[in-house]
Amino acid sequence: MKLTVWTYEGPPHVGAMRVATAMKGLHYVLHAPQGDTYADLLFTMIERRDHRPPVSYTTFQARDLGADTANLFKTACQDAVDRFDPQAIIVGASCTAELIQDDPGGMSETMGFDIPVIPLELPSYQRKEYFGADETFYQIVKALAAEPVARTERVTCNILGGTALGFRHRDDIREITGLLADMGVEVNVAAPLDATPADIARMPAAHFNVLLYPETGESAARWLEKTHGQPWTKVVPLGVGATRDFIAEVQDLAGTTAKPDESQLRLPWWSASVDSTYLTGKRVFLFGDATHVMTMARVACDEMGFEVAGLGCYNREFARPIRQLAKEYGVEALITDDYLEVERTIEELAPEMILGTQMERHIGKRLGIPCAVISAPVHVQDFPARYSPVMGFEGANVLFDTLVHPLVMGLEEHLLAMFREDFEFHDAAGPSHHGGHSPKPLEEAMAGQAASEPAAAEPGATGGDVVTWLADAERELKKIPFFVRGKARRNTETYAAERGVTEISVDTLYEAKAHYAR
């Protein structure tokens, strides 16, 4: 059933593909049926990579199941080594191929290759994409970095966790590399993104590790600490406050007092200016991978002055810290991989803004709520060709734009809608050139709601009576800014239902407003 709807995470072999595609000199031999090559498109069409993933598929068909699929795998392994000449290969099975139990790891180990062969055991029916990426990187590091290496003379670190298809990983690593350089700390290896198997073998030479993405690098960080005595950073430098905390953490690990230049940082002055006051207090709902949700909650609350109305994540491995954070904000955590459940929660909370994934962007469009994308999974527009990190000080500038622009553009759409009936506007006038965040017309929203919900669940229903809106009240409701209109509608209907009012007039609307303003 999950294949018939949107999904936040793919199967674990897609996570392994993200690691293989990120690295150089590594090849992935995947025992998979014909059709599982669909994942290639994620990298070439969405991330816009100029080469396909380094993955060879066995692509067995139904007719092969009665024959020797094991030999198909061995042939694919030999062809991959002969054709691509990799420094190392990883081998595994897709969720479908796992059912035939051919044991790719065992078969590849008997083939006598003179390069490292790293078998992957990814439980496709219990775990998902992020686990697959984390486990794959861990197994690669464990296999290739087992031997101790002398520490570098100068203080260096490894940057862990960046993968293909990661949300701004390419630019984040560049930004943090520059930040570390300003502090006198060189990067020994950044992995898996752009690293080779030979680079992985050099990782024990670093003095400590910088973990940017716990979802894909924490297992490797823990193993490196246990095996080679390398401590690792716990702060993810996303946002002004977190970046400053990260700098302090690195100073402590590296024994340095050097600080990066903050002169180009633009968010703090704006947050303290009068121009920001019309956005202060906006209620936001956050959903995505746990790391980006937890760090963005701090940015939204402490640096933008927003109110966290709700938050959650889809990767259940991080449910505990997400629940703890939600408790600190006084909200209930939503741990789910069902986008329909996320949509229902957003409708109930009626936030003024959503910080989420590509899925929440679609939900926001349907509900007329602005959405800023802060986490994978994302669409092509969130893999910009330009330099656009979200970590470090330049990342804070990018986040500043990311959070402010949807609200400002949405307010513009609202003003255009309000004054469209004036003489200088006309009915044919479409939305502004910004587009994308304009709420749909009220009639369309009502029609969509009526079509998707049973009559008994319509707002305002009390027994056999249904609360209806008079035309003048509907017109007055449209004058309320889009980001609080849904809440105003629900409050008014609740107020009317509690008093047995079945027709909402302008007077009822303003009586309800006065009631809830007390």
XYZ file of C-alpha atoms in Angstrom:
518
model
C 0.000 0.000 0.000
C 2.833 2.410 0.727
C 3.760 2.346 -2.955
C 0.418 3.916 -3.843
C 0.981 7.093 -1.804
C 3.743 9.549 -1.093
C 6.479 8.287 1.154
C 9.001 10.228 3.217
C 11.639 7.497 3.071
C 12.401 4.813 0.547
C 13.595 1.284 1.388
C 17.057 0.921 2.977
C 18.791 0.064 -0.292
C 17.986 3.613 -1.460
C 19.916 4.851 1.576
C 22.835 2.653 0.514
C 22.584 4.167 -2.968
C 22.823 7.655 -1.442
C 26.155 6.728 0.149
C 27.502 4.961 -2.957
C 26.492 7.858 -5.204
C 28.091 10.368 -2.851
C 31.463 8.587 -2.908
C 34.050 8.187 -5.654
C 35.822 4.926 -6.509
C 33.100 2.849 -4.845
C 30.605 0.642 -6.692
C 27.345 -0.882 -5.439
C 26.221 -4.254 -6.827
C 22.544 -4.578 -6.030
C 20.670 -7.844 -6.386
C 17.311 -6.512 -7.572
C 14.532 -7.349 -10.025
C 13.854 -5.502 -13.224
C 12.097 -2.273 -12.292
C 14.070 -1.419 -9.150
C 16.311 0.846 -11.214
C 13.699 3.583 -10.735
C 15.855 5.056 -7.938
C 18.396 6.298 -10.504
C 15.978 9.058 -11.450
C 16.094 10.513 -7.952
C 19.723 11.471 -8.503
C 19.717 12.487 -12.161
C 16.370 14.303 -12.331
C 15.884 15.713 -8.827
C 19.448 16.319 -7.639
C 20.525 17.003 -11.244
C 23.771 15.039 -11.061
C 25.739 14.818 -14.285
C 26.258 11.065 -13.951
C 24.101 8.140 -12.957
C 24.633 6.379 -9.622
C 27.516 3.839 -9.505
C 25.123 0.933 -9.114
C 24.952 -2.316 -11.094
C 21.670 -4.222 -10.905
C 21.146 -7.910 -11.574
C 17.664 -7.053 -12.919
C 16.355 -10.587 -12.737
C 12.886 -11.217 -14.142
C 10.036 -13.510 -13.154
C 11.224 -16.238 -15.516
C 14.629 -16.249 -13.770
C 13.158 -17.226 -10.412
C 12.914 -20.848 -11.486
C 16.571 -20.871 -12.539
C 19.841 -19.827 -10.892
C 19.552 -16.183 -9.772
C 22.781 -16.595 -7.776
C 24.782 -16.863 -10.990
C 23.127 -13.675 -12.248
C 24.482 -11.902 -9.185
C 27.994 -13.287 -9.593
C 28.031 -12.230 -13.234
C 26.912 -8.719 -12.288
C 29.704 -8.506 -9.670
C 32.392 -9.583 -12.120
C 31.121 -7.245 -14.840
C 31.081 -4.296 -12.412
C 34.666 -4.882 -11.282
C 35.919 -5.379 -14.855
C 34.097 -2.381 -16.289
C 34.377 0.255 -13.542
C 37.634 -0.783 -11.807
C 36.487 0.455 -8.369
C 38.674 0.713 -5.268
C 36.007 -1.210 -3.334
C 32.501 -2.587 -3.829
C 29.493 -2.904 -1.579
C 26.964 -5.665 -2.236
C 23.400 -6.180 -1.110
C 19.819 -6.948 -2.060
C 16.762 -4.806 -2.646
C 13.587 -5.428 -0.671
C 12.221 -7.700 -3.406
C 15.425 -9.690 -3.880
C 15.736 -10.193 -0.131
C 12.827 -12.618 -0.334
C 14.734 -15.133 -2.483
C 17.611 -15.281 0.057
C 20.544 -15.553 -2.342
C 23.072 -14.099 0.186
C 24.955 -11.542 -1.987
C 27.591 -11.030 0.714
C 28.506 -14.675 0.950
C 28.589 -15.139 -2.817
C 30.805 -12.106 -3.444
C 33.326 -13.157 -0.799
C 33.956 -16.425 -2.686
C 34.838 -14.661 -5.947
C 38.423 -13.795 -4.995
C 38.432 -10.083 -5.815
C 41.640 -8.207 -4.920
C 39.657 -5.213 -3.681
C 37.607 -4.857 -0.473
C 34.109 -6.336 -0.715
C 31.716 -4.954 1.902
C 28.459 -6.905 2.384
C 25.336 -5.051 3.515
C 22.600 -6.638 5.606
C 19.719 -4.180 5.401
C 16.391 -5.440 6.822
C 14.133 -4.038 4.114
C 10.848 -4.816 5.856
C 11.769 -3.406 9.268
C 13.890 -0.335 8.486
C 14.007 2.460 5.920
C 16.184 4.806 3.898
C 18.001 6.729 6.643
C 18.873 3.517 8.448
C 20.198 2.149 5.159
C 22.451 5.182 4.657
C 23.698 5.182 8.248
C 24.375 1.438 8.294
C 26.087 1.508 4.896
C 28.458 4.319 5.877
C 29.179 2.585 9.179
C 30.031 -0.708 7.449
C 32.309 1.083 4.957
C 34.162 2.924 7.728
C 34.409 -0.224 9.847
C 35.840 -2.207 6.934
C 38.246 0.398 5.523
C 39.325 2.424 8.576
C 40.047 -0.403 10.993
C 43.823 0.080 10.977
C 45.204 2.845 13.226
C 46.889 5.791 11.487
C 49.252 8.353 13.019
C 47.537 11.636 13.925
C 48.172 14.603 11.659
C 50.691 17.133 12.983
C 48.211 19.995 12.757
C 44.779 19.759 14.346
C 42.379 18.241 11.813
C 38.885 16.814 11.818
C 36.653 14.658 9.650
C 33.231 15.883 8.534
C 30.706 13.043 8.679
C 27.292 12.378 7.207
C 26.991 14.192 3.875
C 25.315 12.056 1.196
C 23.769 12.355 -2.230
C 20.127 13.501 -2.140
C 20.809 15.214 1.188
C 19.161 18.553 1.918
C 21.879 21.116 0.997
C 24.648 18.703 2.075
C 27.035 19.792 -0.702
C 26.879 23.457 0.278
C 26.739 22.810 4.029
C 30.036 20.923 3.897
C 31.665 23.732 1.921
C 30.383 26.317 4.404
C 31.490 24.396 7.503
C 34.875 23.648 5.919
C 35.395 27.397 5.552
C 34.183 28.014 9.089
C 36.664 25.480 10.447
C 39.482 26.973 8.353
C 38.800 30.373 9.929
C 39.389 28.663 13.273
C 42.656 27.090 12.152
C 41.215 23.569 11.832
C 41.803 21.676 8.595
C 39.471 19.003 7.273
C 41.210 15.649 6.988
C 38.366 13.827 5.209
C 34.754 14.754 4.468
C 32.747 11.559 4.009
C 30.883 9.948 2.473
C 30.263 12.913 0.123
C 33.144 13.139 -2.400
C 35.353 10.694 -0.447
C 37.100 7.663 -1.930
C 37.736 4.323 -0.176
C 41.374 5.459 0.186
C 40.147 8.601 1.968
C 38.097 6.481 4.371
C 41.283 4.625 5.350
C 42.848 8.003 6.343
C 40.030 8.959 8.704
C 41.740 7.716 11.917
C 44.448 10.392 11.394
C 42.070 13.204 12.414
C 41.914 14.532 15.981
C 38.105 14.670 16.151
C 34.981 14.343 14.023
C 32.344 16.890 13.077
C 28.955 15.196 12.759
C 26.654 17.347 10.628
C 23.952 14.765 9.897
C 23.234 12.284 12.721
C 20.712 10.383 10.577
C 23.449 9.250 8.191
C 26.677 9.462 10.189
C 26.154 8.845 13.896
C 26.913 5.104 13.863
C 30.238 5.784 12.136
C 31.016 8.602 14.592
C 30.393 6.332 17.569
C 32.557 3.555 16.086
C 35.433 5.975 15.351
C 35.271 7.283 18.908
C 35.316 3.770 20.376
C 37.965 2.359 18.038
C 40.277 5.325 17.431
C 39.541 7.654 20.347
C 38.095 10.439 18.199
C 35.496 12.588 19.988
C 32.695 14.040 17.884
C 30.648 17.227 17.941
C 27.105 17.083 19.271
C 25.893 20.519 18.069
C 24.526 20.826 14.520
C 25.499 24.351 13.350
C 22.156 25.366 11.877
C 21.054 28.869 12.852
C 22.938 31.724 14.513
C 22.787 30.415 18.075
C 23.649 26.829 17.149
C 26.549 27.967 14.954
C 27.998 29.961 17.843
C 27.572 26.941 20.141
C 29.260 24.772 17.506
C 32.203 27.177 17.320
C 32.612 26.990 21.103
C 32.490 23.186 20.953
C 35.143 23.050 18.209
C 37.340 25.525 20.109
C 37.232 23.184 23.082
C 38.066 20.086 20.995
C 40.784 21.799 18.936
C 42.289 23.895 21.719
C 41.951 27.143 19.786
C 40.523 30.587 20.524
C 40.195 31.714 16.890
C 36.704 32.810 15.841
C 35.178 33.083 12.367
C 34.107 36.470 11.006
C 30.420 37.273 11.667
C 30.337 40.582 9.785
C 28.233 39.199 6.901
C 25.570 37.798 9.232
C 22.272 39.544 8.452
C 19.639 37.806 10.579
C 20.312 39.223 14.089
C 19.895 42.902 13.221
C 16.631 42.225 11.414
C 15.236 40.167 14.296
C 15.927 43.135 16.583
C 14.468 45.708 14.187
C 10.971 47.172 14.045
C 10.513 45.634 10.581
C 10.337 42.170 12.130
C 7.514 42.939 14.536
C 4.697 42.106 12.108
C 6.010 38.545 11.894
C 6.657 38.052 15.606
C 4.389 35.513 17.247
C 3.445 33.656 14.068
C 2.457 30.069 14.875
C 4.558 27.521 12.961
C 4.346 23.754 12.542
C 7.560 21.831 11.854
C 7.875 18.409 10.259
C 10.722 16.551 8.529
C 13.812 14.608 9.488
C 14.547 14.899 13.203
C 17.809 16.848 12.959
C 16.430 19.632 10.799
C 13.219 19.846 12.811
C 15.054 20.115 16.138
C 17.501 22.748 14.912
C 14.874 24.735 13.003
C 12.596 24.832 16.037
C 15.297 26.792 17.836
C 15.746 29.133 14.865
C 11.998 29.706 14.557
C 11.448 30.334 18.256
C 14.628 32.045 19.462
C 15.806 33.857 16.344
C 12.588 34.719 14.488
C 10.202 35.128 17.408
C 7.731 32.531 16.106
C 5.611 30.290 18.314
C 6.041 26.525 17.838
C 2.489 25.212 17.455
C 3.549 21.630 16.793
C 6.449 19.517 15.537
C 7.279 15.992 14.493
C 9.483 13.742 12.395
C 9.099 10.757 10.094
C 12.265 8.830 11.086
C 11.247 6.829 14.129
C 14.842 6.205 15.225
C 14.817 9.756 16.608
C 11.392 9.635 18.256
C 12.765 9.984 21.789
C 14.666 13.300 21.327
C 11.788 14.705 19.258
C 9.296 13.887 22.027
C 11.598 15.466 24.608
C 11.903 18.641 22.528
C 8.141 18.803 21.993
C 7.658 18.604 25.743
C 9.986 21.580 26.181
C 7.866 23.617 23.761
C 4.641 22.493 25.397
C 3.322 20.659 22.330
C 2.675 17.032 21.410
C 5.190 15.350 19.088
C 3.934 13.759 15.881
C 5.956 10.669 14.931
C 4.604 9.244 11.699
C 5.473 8.453 8.103
C 1.881 8.957 6.947
C 1.541 12.317 5.187
C -2.260 12.163 5.561
C -1.857 12.133 9.335
C 0.480 15.120 9.031
C -2.125 16.938 6.946
C -4.872 16.268 9.497
C -2.655 17.601 12.276
C -1.882 20.770 10.317
C -5.590 21.320 9.660
C -6.362 20.945 13.369
C -3.552 23.223 14.531
C -4.164 25.858 11.813
C -0.632 27.337 11.945
C 0.276 30.511 10.087
C 3.297 28.819 8.516
C 4.661 25.317 7.879
C 8.330 24.352 7.979
C 8.535 20.963 6.349
C 9.380 18.774 3.378
C 8.162 18.671 -0.203
C 5.090 16.833 1.085
C 4.185 19.672 3.451
C 4.665 22.141 0.597
C 1.812 20.393 -1.234
C -0.273 20.267 1.944
C 0.310 23.992 2.454
C -0.816 24.776 -1.084
C -4.043 22.868 -0.561
C -4.753 24.529 2.772
C -3.582 27.993 1.772
C -0.762 28.062 4.343
C 2.744 29.269 3.401
C 5.413 26.575 3.623
C 9.206 26.799 3.724
C 11.062 23.579 2.911
C 13.665 22.748 5.570
C 14.202 19.002 5.159
C 14.398 16.131 2.695
C 12.549 14.697 0.868
C 12.604 17.659 -1.494
C 11.958 18.485 -5.127
C 14.314 19.842 -7.778
C 13.806 23.463 -6.689
C 15.448 22.644 -3.353
C 18.620 21.450 -5.065
C 19.652 24.901 -6.309
C 22.526 25.214 -8.762
C 23.749 28.246 -6.793
C 25.585 28.123 -3.469
C 22.861 27.877 -0.826
C 23.846 26.259 2.500
C 21.606 26.174 5.557
C 24.422 25.659 8.077
C 26.975 28.146 9.373
C 26.667 31.924 9.165
C 25.879 32.056 5.452
C 23.349 29.297 6.098
C 21.724 31.555 8.697
C 21.346 34.204 5.989
C 19.738 31.636 3.692
C 17.366 30.559 6.474
C 16.502 34.199 7.095
C 15.268 34.449 3.502
C 13.652 31.015 3.652
C 11.487 31.899 6.653
C 10.646 35.509 5.846
C 9.862 35.318 2.140
C 6.840 32.961 2.252
C 5.127 35.181 4.837
C 5.927 38.419 3.025
C 4.843 37.058 -0.356
C 1.747 35.495 1.172
C 0.804 38.838 2.723
C 1.204 40.449 -0.683
C -1.170 37.889 -2.188
C -3.661 38.657 0.560
C -3.499 42.397 -0.077
C -3.951 41.863 -3.820
C -7.007 39.724 -3.110
C -8.430 42.319 -0.709
C -8.185 45.212 -3.132
C -8.915 43.375 -6.362
C -12.441 44.794 -6.450
C -11.119 48.372 -6.439
C -11.159 50.263 -9.738
C -7.459 49.710 -10.481
C -7.914 45.928 -10.300
C -10.158 43.648 -12.330
C -11.539 40.137 -12.081
C -9.117 38.750 -14.649
C -6.108 39.785 -12.605
C -4.227 36.664 -11.624
C -1.939 36.130 -8.670
C 1.314 38.051 -8.440
C 4.483 36.877 -10.133
C 5.602 35.267 -6.860
C 2.825 32.660 -6.806
C 3.066 29.334 -5.016
C 1.783 30.404 -1.604
C -1.512 32.042 -2.500
C -4.409 30.421 -0.659
C -7.056 28.971 -2.899
C -10.402 30.769 -3.181
C -12.727 30.247 -0.245
C -15.385 28.590 -2.408
C -12.821 26.098 -3.747
C -11.547 25.327 -0.257
C -15.077 24.738 1.002
C -15.883 22.510 -1.977
C -12.703 20.500 -1.442
C -13.468 20.086 2.241
C -17.023 18.993 1.539
C -15.812 16.422 -0.966
C -13.196 14.952 1.365
C -15.184 14.747 4.619
C -18.440 13.030 5.535
C -21.375 15.323 6.194
C -21.451 14.415 9.875
C -17.905 15.759 10.300
C -18.493 19.191 8.730
C -17.418 22.132 10.894
C -20.243 23.658 12.852
C -22.482 20.592 12.820
C -24.468 20.267 16.035
C -26.927 17.418 16.007
C -29.202 17.942 13.039
C -28.365 21.650 12.635
C -25.534 22.976 10.471
C -23.986 26.400 10.998
C -24.066 28.363 7.738
C -22.351 31.598 6.766
C -24.356 34.504 5.372
C -22.940 36.226 2.298
C -21.932 39.415 4.126
C -20.093 37.392 6.768
C -18.247 35.416 4.071
C -17.129 38.686 2.464
C -15.956 40.013 5.807
C -14.081 36.779 6.536
C -12.125 37.204 3.291
C -10.710 40.466 4.637
C -8.953 38.582 7.430
C -5.327 37.713 6.490
C -4.985 34.206 5.086
C -2.650 33.047 7.835
C -5.300 33.472 10.555
C -8.453 33.048 8.451
C -8.808 29.329 9.140
C -8.557 29.885 12.865
C -11.076 32.741 12.691
C -13.526 30.518 10.814
C -13.251 27.686 13.322
C -13.498 29.969 16.345
C -16.592 31.658 14.944
C -18.292 28.355 14.136
C -17.518 27.027 17.611
C -18.836 30.232 19.185
C -22.037 30.033 17.126
C -22.597 26.325 17.796
C -22.200 26.764 21.553
C -24.938 29.426 21.490
C -27.314 27.606 19.159
C -26.769 30.116 16.330
C -27.311 28.463 12.941
C -26.582 31.447 10.668
C -23.363 33.424 11.024
C -23.657 37.119 10.266
C -21.066 39.894 10.412
C -22.217 40.607 13.963
C -21.635 36.971 14.952
C -18.150 37.112 13.433
C -17.171 40.149 15.493
C -18.853 38.887 18.643
C -16.744 35.725 18.358
C -13.632 37.798 17.772
C -14.309 39.821 20.927
C -15.043 36.656 22.891
C -11.744 34.953 22.012
C -9.736 38.156 22.423
C -10.500 38.307 26.148
